Short mmCIF file of C-alpha atoms in Angstrom, two decimals:
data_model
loop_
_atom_site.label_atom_id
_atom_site.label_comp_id
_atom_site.label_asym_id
_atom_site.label_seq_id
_atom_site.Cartn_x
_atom_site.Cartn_y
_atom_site.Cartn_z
CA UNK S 2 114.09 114.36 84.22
CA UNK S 3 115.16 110.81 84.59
CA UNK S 4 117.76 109.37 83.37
CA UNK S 5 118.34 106.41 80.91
CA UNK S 6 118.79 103.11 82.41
CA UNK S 7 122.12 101.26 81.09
CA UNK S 8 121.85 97.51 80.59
CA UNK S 9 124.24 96.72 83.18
CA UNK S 10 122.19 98.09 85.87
CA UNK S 11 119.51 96.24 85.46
CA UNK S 12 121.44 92.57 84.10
CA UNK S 13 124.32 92.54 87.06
CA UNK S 14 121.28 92.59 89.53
CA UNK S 15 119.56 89.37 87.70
CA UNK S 16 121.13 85.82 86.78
CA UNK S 17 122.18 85.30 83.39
CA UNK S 18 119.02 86.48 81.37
CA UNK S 19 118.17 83.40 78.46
CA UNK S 20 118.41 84.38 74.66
CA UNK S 21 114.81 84.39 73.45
CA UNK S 22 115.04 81.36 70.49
CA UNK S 23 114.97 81.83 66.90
CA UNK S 24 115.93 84.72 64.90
CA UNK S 25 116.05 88.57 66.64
CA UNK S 26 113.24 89.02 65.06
CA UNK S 27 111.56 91.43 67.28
CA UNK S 28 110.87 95.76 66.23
CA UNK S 29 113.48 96.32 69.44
CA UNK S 30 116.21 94.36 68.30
CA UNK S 31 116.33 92.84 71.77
CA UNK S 32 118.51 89.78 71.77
CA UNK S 33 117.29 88.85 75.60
CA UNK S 34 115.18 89.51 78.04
CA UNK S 35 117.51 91.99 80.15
CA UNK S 36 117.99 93.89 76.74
CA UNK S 37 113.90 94.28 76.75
CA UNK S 38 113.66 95.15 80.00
CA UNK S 39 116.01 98.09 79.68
CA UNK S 40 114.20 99.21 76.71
CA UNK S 41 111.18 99.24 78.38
CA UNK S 42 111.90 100.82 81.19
CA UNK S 43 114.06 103.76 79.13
CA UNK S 44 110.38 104.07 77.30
CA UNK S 45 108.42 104.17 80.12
CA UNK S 46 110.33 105.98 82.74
CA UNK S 47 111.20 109.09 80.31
CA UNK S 48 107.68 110.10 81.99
CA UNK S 49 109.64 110.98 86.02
CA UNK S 50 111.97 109.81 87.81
CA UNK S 51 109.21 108.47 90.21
CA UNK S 52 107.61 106.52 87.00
CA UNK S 53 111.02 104.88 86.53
CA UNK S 54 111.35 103.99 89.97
CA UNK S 55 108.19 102.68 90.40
CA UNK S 56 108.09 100.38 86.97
CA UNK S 57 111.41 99.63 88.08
CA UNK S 58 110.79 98.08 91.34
CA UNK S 59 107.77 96.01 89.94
CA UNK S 60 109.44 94.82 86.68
CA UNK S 61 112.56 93.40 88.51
CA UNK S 62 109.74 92.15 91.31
CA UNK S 63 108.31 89.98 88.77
CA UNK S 64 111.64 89.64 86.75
CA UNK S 65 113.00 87.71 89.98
CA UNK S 66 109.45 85.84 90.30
CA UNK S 67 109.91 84.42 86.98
CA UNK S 68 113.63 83.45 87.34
CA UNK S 69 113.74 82.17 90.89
CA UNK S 70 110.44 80.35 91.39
CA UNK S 71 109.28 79.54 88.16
CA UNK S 72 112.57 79.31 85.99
CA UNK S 73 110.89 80.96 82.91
CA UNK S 74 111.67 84.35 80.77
CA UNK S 75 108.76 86.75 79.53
CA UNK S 76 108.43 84.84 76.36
CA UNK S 77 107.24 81.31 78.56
CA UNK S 78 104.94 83.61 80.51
CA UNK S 79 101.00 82.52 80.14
CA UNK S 80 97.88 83.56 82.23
CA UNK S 81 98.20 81.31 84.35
CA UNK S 82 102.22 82.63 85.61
CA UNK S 83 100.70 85.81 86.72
CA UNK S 84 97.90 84.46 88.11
CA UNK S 85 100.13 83.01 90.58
CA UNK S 86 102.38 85.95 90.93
CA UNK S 87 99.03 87.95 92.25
CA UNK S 88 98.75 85.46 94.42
CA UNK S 89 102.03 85.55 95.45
CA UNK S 90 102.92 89.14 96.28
CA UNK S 91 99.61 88.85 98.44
CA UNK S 92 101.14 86.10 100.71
CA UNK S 93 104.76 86.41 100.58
CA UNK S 94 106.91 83.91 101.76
CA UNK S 95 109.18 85.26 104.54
CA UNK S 96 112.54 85.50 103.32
CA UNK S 97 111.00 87.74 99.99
CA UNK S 98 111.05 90.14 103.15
CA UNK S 99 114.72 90.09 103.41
CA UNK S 100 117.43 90.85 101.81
CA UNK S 101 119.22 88.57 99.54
CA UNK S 102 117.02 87.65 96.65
CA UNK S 103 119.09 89.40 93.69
CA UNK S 104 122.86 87.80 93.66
CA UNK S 105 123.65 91.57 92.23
CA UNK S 106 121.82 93.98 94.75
CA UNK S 107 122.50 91.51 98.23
CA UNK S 108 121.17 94.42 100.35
CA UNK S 109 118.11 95.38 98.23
CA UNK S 110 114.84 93.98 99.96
CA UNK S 111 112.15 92.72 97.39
CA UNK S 112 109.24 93.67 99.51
CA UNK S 113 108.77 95.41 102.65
CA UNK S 114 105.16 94.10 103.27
CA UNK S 115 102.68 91.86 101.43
CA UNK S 116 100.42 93.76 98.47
CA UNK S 117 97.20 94.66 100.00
CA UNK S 118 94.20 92.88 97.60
CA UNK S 119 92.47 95.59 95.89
CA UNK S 120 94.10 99.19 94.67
CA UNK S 121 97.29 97.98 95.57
CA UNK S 122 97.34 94.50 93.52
CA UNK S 123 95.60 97.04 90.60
CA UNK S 124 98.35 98.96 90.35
CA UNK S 125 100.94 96.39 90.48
CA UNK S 126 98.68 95.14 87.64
CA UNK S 127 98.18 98.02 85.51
CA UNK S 128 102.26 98.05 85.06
CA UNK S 129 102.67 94.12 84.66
CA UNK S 130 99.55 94.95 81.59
CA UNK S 131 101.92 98.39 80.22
CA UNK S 132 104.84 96.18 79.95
CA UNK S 133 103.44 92.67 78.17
CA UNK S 134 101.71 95.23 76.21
CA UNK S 135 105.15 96.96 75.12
CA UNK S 136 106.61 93.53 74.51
CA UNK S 137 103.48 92.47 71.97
CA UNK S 138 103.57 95.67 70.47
CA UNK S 139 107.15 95.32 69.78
CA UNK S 140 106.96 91.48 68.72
CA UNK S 141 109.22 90.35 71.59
CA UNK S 142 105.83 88.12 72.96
CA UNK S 143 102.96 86.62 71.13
CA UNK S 144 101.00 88.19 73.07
CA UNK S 145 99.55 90.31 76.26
CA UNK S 146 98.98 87.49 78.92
CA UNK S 147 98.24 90.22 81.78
CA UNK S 148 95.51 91.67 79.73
CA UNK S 149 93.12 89.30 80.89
CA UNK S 150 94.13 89.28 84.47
CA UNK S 151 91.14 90.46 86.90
CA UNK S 152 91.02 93.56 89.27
CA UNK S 153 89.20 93.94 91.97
CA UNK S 154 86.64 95.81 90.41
CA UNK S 155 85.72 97.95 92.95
CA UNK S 156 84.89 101.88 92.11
CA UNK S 157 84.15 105.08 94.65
CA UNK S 158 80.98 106.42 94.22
CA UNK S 159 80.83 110.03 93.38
CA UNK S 160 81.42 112.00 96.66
CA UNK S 161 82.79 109.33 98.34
CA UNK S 162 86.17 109.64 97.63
CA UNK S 163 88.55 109.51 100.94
CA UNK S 164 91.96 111.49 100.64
CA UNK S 165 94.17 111.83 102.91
CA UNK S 166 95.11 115.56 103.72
CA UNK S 167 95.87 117.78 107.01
CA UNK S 168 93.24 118.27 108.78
CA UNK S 169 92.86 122.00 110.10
CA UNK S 170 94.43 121.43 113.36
CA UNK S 171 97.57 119.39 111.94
CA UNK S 172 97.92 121.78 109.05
CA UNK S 173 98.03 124.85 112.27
CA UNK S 174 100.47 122.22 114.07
CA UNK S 175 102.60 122.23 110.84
CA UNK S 176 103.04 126.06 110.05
CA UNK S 177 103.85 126.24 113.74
CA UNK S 178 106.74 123.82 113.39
CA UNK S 179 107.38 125.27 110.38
CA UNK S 180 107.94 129.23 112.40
CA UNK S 181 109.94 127.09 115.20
CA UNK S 182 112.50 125.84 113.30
CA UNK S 183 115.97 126.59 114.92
CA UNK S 184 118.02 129.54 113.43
CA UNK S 185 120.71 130.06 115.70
CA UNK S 186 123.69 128.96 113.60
CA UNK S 187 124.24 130.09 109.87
CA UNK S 188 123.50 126.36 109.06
CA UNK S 189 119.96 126.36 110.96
CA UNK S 190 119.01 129.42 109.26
CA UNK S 191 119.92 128.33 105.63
CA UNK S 192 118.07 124.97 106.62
CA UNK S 193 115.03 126.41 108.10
CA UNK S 194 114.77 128.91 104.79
CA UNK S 195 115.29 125.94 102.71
CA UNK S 196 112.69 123.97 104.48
CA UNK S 197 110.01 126.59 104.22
CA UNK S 198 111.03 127.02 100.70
CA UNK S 199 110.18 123.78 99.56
CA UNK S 200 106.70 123.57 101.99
CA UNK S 201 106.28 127.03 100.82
CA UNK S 202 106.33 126.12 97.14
CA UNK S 203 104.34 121.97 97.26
CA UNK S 204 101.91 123.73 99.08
CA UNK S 205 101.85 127.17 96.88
CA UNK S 206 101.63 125.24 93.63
CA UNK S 207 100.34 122.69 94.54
CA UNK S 208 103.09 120.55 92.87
CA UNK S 209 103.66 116.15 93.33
CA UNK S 210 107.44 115.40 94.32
CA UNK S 211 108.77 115.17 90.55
CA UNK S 212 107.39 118.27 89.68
CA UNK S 213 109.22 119.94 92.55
CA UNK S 214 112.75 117.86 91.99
CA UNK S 215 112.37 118.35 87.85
CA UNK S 216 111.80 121.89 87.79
CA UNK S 217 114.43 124.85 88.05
CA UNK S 218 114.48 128.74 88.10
CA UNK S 219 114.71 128.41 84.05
CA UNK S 220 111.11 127.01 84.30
CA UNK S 221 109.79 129.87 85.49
CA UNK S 222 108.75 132.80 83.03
CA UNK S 223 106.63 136.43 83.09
CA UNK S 224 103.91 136.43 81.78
CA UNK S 225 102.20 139.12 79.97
CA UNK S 226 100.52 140.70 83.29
CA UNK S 227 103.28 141.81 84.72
CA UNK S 228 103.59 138.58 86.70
CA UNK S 229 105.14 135.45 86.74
CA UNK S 230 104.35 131.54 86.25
CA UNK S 231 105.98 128.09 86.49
CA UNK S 232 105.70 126.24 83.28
CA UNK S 233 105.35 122.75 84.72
CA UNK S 234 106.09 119.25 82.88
CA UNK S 235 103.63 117.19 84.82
CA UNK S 236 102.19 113.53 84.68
CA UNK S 237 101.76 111.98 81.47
CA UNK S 238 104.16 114.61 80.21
CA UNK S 239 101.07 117.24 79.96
CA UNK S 240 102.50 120.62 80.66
CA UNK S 241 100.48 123.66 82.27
CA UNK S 242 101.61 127.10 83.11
CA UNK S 243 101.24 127.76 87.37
CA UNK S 244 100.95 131.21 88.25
CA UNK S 245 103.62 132.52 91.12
CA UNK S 246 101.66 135.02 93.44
CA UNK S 247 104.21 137.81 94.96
CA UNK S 248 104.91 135.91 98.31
CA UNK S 249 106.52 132.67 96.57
CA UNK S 250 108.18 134.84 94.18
CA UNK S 251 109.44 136.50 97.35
CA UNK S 252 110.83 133.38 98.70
CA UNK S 253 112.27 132.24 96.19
CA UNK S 254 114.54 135.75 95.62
CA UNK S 255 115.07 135.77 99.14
CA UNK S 256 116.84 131.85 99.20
CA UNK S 257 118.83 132.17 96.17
CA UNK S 258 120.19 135.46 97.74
CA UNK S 259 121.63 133.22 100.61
CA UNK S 260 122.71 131.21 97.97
CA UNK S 261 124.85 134.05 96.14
CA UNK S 262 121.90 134.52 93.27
CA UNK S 263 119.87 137.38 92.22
CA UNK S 264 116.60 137.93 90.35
CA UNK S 265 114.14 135.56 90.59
CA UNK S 266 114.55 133.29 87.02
CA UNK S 267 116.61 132.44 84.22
CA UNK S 268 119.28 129.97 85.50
CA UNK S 269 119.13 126.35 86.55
CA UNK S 270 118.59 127.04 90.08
CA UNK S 271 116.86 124.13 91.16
CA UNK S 272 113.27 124.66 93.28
CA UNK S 273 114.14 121.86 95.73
CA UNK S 274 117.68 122.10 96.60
CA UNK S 275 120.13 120.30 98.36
CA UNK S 276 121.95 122.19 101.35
CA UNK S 277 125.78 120.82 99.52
CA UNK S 278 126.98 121.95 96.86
CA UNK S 279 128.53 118.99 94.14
CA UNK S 280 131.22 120.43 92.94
CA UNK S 281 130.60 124.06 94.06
CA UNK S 282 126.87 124.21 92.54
CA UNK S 283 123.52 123.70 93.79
CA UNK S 284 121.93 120.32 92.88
CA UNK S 285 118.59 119.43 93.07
CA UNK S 286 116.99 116.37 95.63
CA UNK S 287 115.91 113.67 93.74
CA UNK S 288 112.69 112.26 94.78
CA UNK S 289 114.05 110.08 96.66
CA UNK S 290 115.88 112.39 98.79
CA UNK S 291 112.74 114.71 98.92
CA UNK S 292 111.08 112.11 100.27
CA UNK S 293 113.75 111.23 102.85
CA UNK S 294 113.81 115.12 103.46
CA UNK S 295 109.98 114.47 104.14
CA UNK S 296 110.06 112.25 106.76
CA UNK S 297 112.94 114.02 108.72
CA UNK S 298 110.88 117.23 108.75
CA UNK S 299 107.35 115.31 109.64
CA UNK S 300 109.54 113.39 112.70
CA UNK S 301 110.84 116.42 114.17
CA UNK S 302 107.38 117.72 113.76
CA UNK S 303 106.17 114.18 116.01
CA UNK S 304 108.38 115.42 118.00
CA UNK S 305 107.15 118.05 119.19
CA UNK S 306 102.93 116.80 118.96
CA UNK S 307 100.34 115.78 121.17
CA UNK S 308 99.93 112.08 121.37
CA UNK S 309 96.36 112.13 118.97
CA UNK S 310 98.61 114.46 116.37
CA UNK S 311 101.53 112.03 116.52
CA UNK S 312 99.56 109.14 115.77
CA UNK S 313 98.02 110.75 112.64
CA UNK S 314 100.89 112.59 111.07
CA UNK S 315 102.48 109.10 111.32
CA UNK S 316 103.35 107.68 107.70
CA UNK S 317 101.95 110.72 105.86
CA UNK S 318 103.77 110.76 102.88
CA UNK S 319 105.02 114.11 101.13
CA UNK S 320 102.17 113.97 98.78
CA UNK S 321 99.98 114.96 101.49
CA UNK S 322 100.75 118.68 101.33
CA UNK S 323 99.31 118.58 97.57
CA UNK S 324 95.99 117.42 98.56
CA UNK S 325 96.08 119.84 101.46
CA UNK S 326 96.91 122.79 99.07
CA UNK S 327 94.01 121.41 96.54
CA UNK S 328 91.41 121.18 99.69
CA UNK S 329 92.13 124.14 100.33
CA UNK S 330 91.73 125.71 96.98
CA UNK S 331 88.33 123.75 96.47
CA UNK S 332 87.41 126.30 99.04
CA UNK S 333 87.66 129.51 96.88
CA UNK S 334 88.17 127.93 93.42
CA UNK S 335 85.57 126.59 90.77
CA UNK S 336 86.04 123.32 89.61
CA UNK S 337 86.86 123.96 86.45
CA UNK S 338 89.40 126.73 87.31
CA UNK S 339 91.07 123.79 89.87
CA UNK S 340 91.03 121.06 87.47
CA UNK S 341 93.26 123.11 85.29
CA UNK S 342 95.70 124.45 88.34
CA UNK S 343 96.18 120.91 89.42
CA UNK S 344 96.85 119.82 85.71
CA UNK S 345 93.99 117.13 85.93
CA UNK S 346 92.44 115.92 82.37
CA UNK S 347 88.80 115.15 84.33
CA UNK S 348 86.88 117.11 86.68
CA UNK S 349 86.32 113.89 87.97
CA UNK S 350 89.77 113.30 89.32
CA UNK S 351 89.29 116.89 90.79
CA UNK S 352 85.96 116.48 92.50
CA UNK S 353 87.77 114.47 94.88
CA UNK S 354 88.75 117.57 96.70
CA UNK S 355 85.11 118.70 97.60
CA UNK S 356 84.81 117.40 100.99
CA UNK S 357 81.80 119.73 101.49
CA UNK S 358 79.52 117.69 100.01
CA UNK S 359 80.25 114.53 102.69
CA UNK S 360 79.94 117.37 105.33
CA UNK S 361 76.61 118.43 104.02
CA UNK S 362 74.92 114.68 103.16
CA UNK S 363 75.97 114.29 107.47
CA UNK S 364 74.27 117.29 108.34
CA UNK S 365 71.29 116.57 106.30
CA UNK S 366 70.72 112.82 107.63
CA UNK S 367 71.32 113.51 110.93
CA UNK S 368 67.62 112.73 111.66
CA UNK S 369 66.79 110.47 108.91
CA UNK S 370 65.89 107.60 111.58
CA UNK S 371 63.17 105.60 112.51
#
């Protein structure tokens, strides 16, 4: 799970943070607005590490918005502020795309691109609205100015969802990759187990990167059919209990047995591991080095691909294989029963993985013409 964020982590990579005025009179006992920040963000990111990272990158975003171009702290901040920081992580000035902006993090860059209008801007909004929200709550702000601040609005009709998961033909092209991997050395063939270990379970259980990275052998349990399931802490801290069918449970006895491990649970063996030990044990990747894991695996895979497969496995990101595994489950599983494998709270959120009816409204007004 993620860890708590100390106040100098977050302070050294900001200028000196103002005292909010009066008496500490707020339920955090926050004496600035680094010390709320931290406590926010220790809230909020107990959830994943990828929830930290992600309220962490747009908190100090707009943290550094306030500071360097409007010289305020969250207790000056009105409507009218974040109006203009919409407007300004949609047209970025050019040197927000370099490195430099925070005196304590030189090399971190603010922004790789502008924010797309739309979903994007939403969900730079929905945290900006969790954490003004926090600060009312708590008395640190008079109010919520982000509540009032406008998205785009726009909803997917039902069946028109677009995910994006591989195709047939890439999803062939990746198990093949997967088989080719080199095992001549003892190091190939501890990396190529590892590999289709961690494919082999995101794909099985159809698990997102924190579930994979949080999760150990001590998560798994029998159940009371002489089987075996993964007891899963998931998003929104909702847990749900993911059966292990023979083959994973195969895999996984077969890598910890390279590894100098028996039996299949009961220790803190983690489920994505690195290939060096720390200090003569196994750690686990974080998500961050799952997801540079990712892209190593997906470029070798480029590789090796025809120029229309190269262009399209191009950018995929790891969460990919999860809505491949739940495509393909929509194939053989009710609804109901997949809503409550993927750990979903609404069938709604689910239906997203029935691609069958887009395939059968195409079929069906193919001659629907004049």
């Amino acid at each position: 799970m993620s860890q708590p964020i100390r106040p100098s982590v977050f302070l050294n990579a900001l200028p000196a943070l103002p005292a909010h005025h009066g008496a500490n009179d707020n339920m955090m006992g926050a004496g600035n607005d680094g010390e709320a920040v931290v406590l926010f963000l220790n809230k909020s990111g107990a959830r994943s590490e990828e929830t930290l990272r992600r309220y962490e990158r747009e908190i100090t975003r707009l943290t550094a918005f306030l500071y360097f171009e409007l010289g305020i702290g969250y207790k000056d901040v009105r409507l009218k502020h974040l109006q203009a920081y919409v407007s300004f992580i949609q047209n970025l000035p050019p040197r927000w795309l370099m490195p430099g902006i925070l005196p304590g993090q030189p090399d971190r860059i603010m922004f790789r691109s502008p924010i797309k209008p739309g979903k994007s801007t939403d969900q730079v909004i929905d945290v900006l609205s969790s954490f003004f929200s926090f600060l009312e709550k708590n008395r640190y702000t008079a109010g919520n100015p982000a509540a009032s601040l406008i998205r785009s609005g726009e909803k997917v009709a039902r069946g028109n969802t677009i995910i994006r998961y591989f195709y047939d033909n890439e999803w062939q092209f990746i198990k093949e990759c997967l088989a080719s991997l080199p095992m001549g050395t003892e190091r190939e063939r501890i990396e190529s187990a590892r590999t289709r270990l961690i494919l082999s379970l995101s794909y099985g259980l159809a698990l997102r990167e924190s579930e994979l990275t949080g999760h150990t052998c001590s998560d798994i349990h029998p159940d009371n059919d002489n089987g075996f399931y993964l007891s899963v802490l998931g998003k929104g801290r909702k847990r749900r209990q993911v059966p292990l069918n023979k083959v994973l449970q195969q895999q996984i006895i077969e890598y910890r047995g390279m590894n100098g491990f028996s039996g299949l649970y009961g220790d803190p063996f983690p489920l994505a591991p690195k290939t060096r030990k720390n200090g003569g044990l196994i750690t686990p990747l974080s998500a961050r080095g799952l997801r540079f894991w990712w892209r190593s695996f997906i470029e070798n895979c480029q590789s090796k691909a025809s120029p229309d497969i190269r262009h399209r496995l191009q950018g995929l990101p790891f969460h990919t294989l999860r809505h491949t595994a739940l495509t393909h489950l929509a194939r053989k599983m009710d609804i109901e029963d997949l809503a409550i494998f993927a750990g979903h709270d609404s069938i709604n959120t689910t239906s997203q993985y029935y691609h069958a009816e887009a395939s059968r409204l195409k079929k069906m007004a193919a001659d629907h013409h004049i």
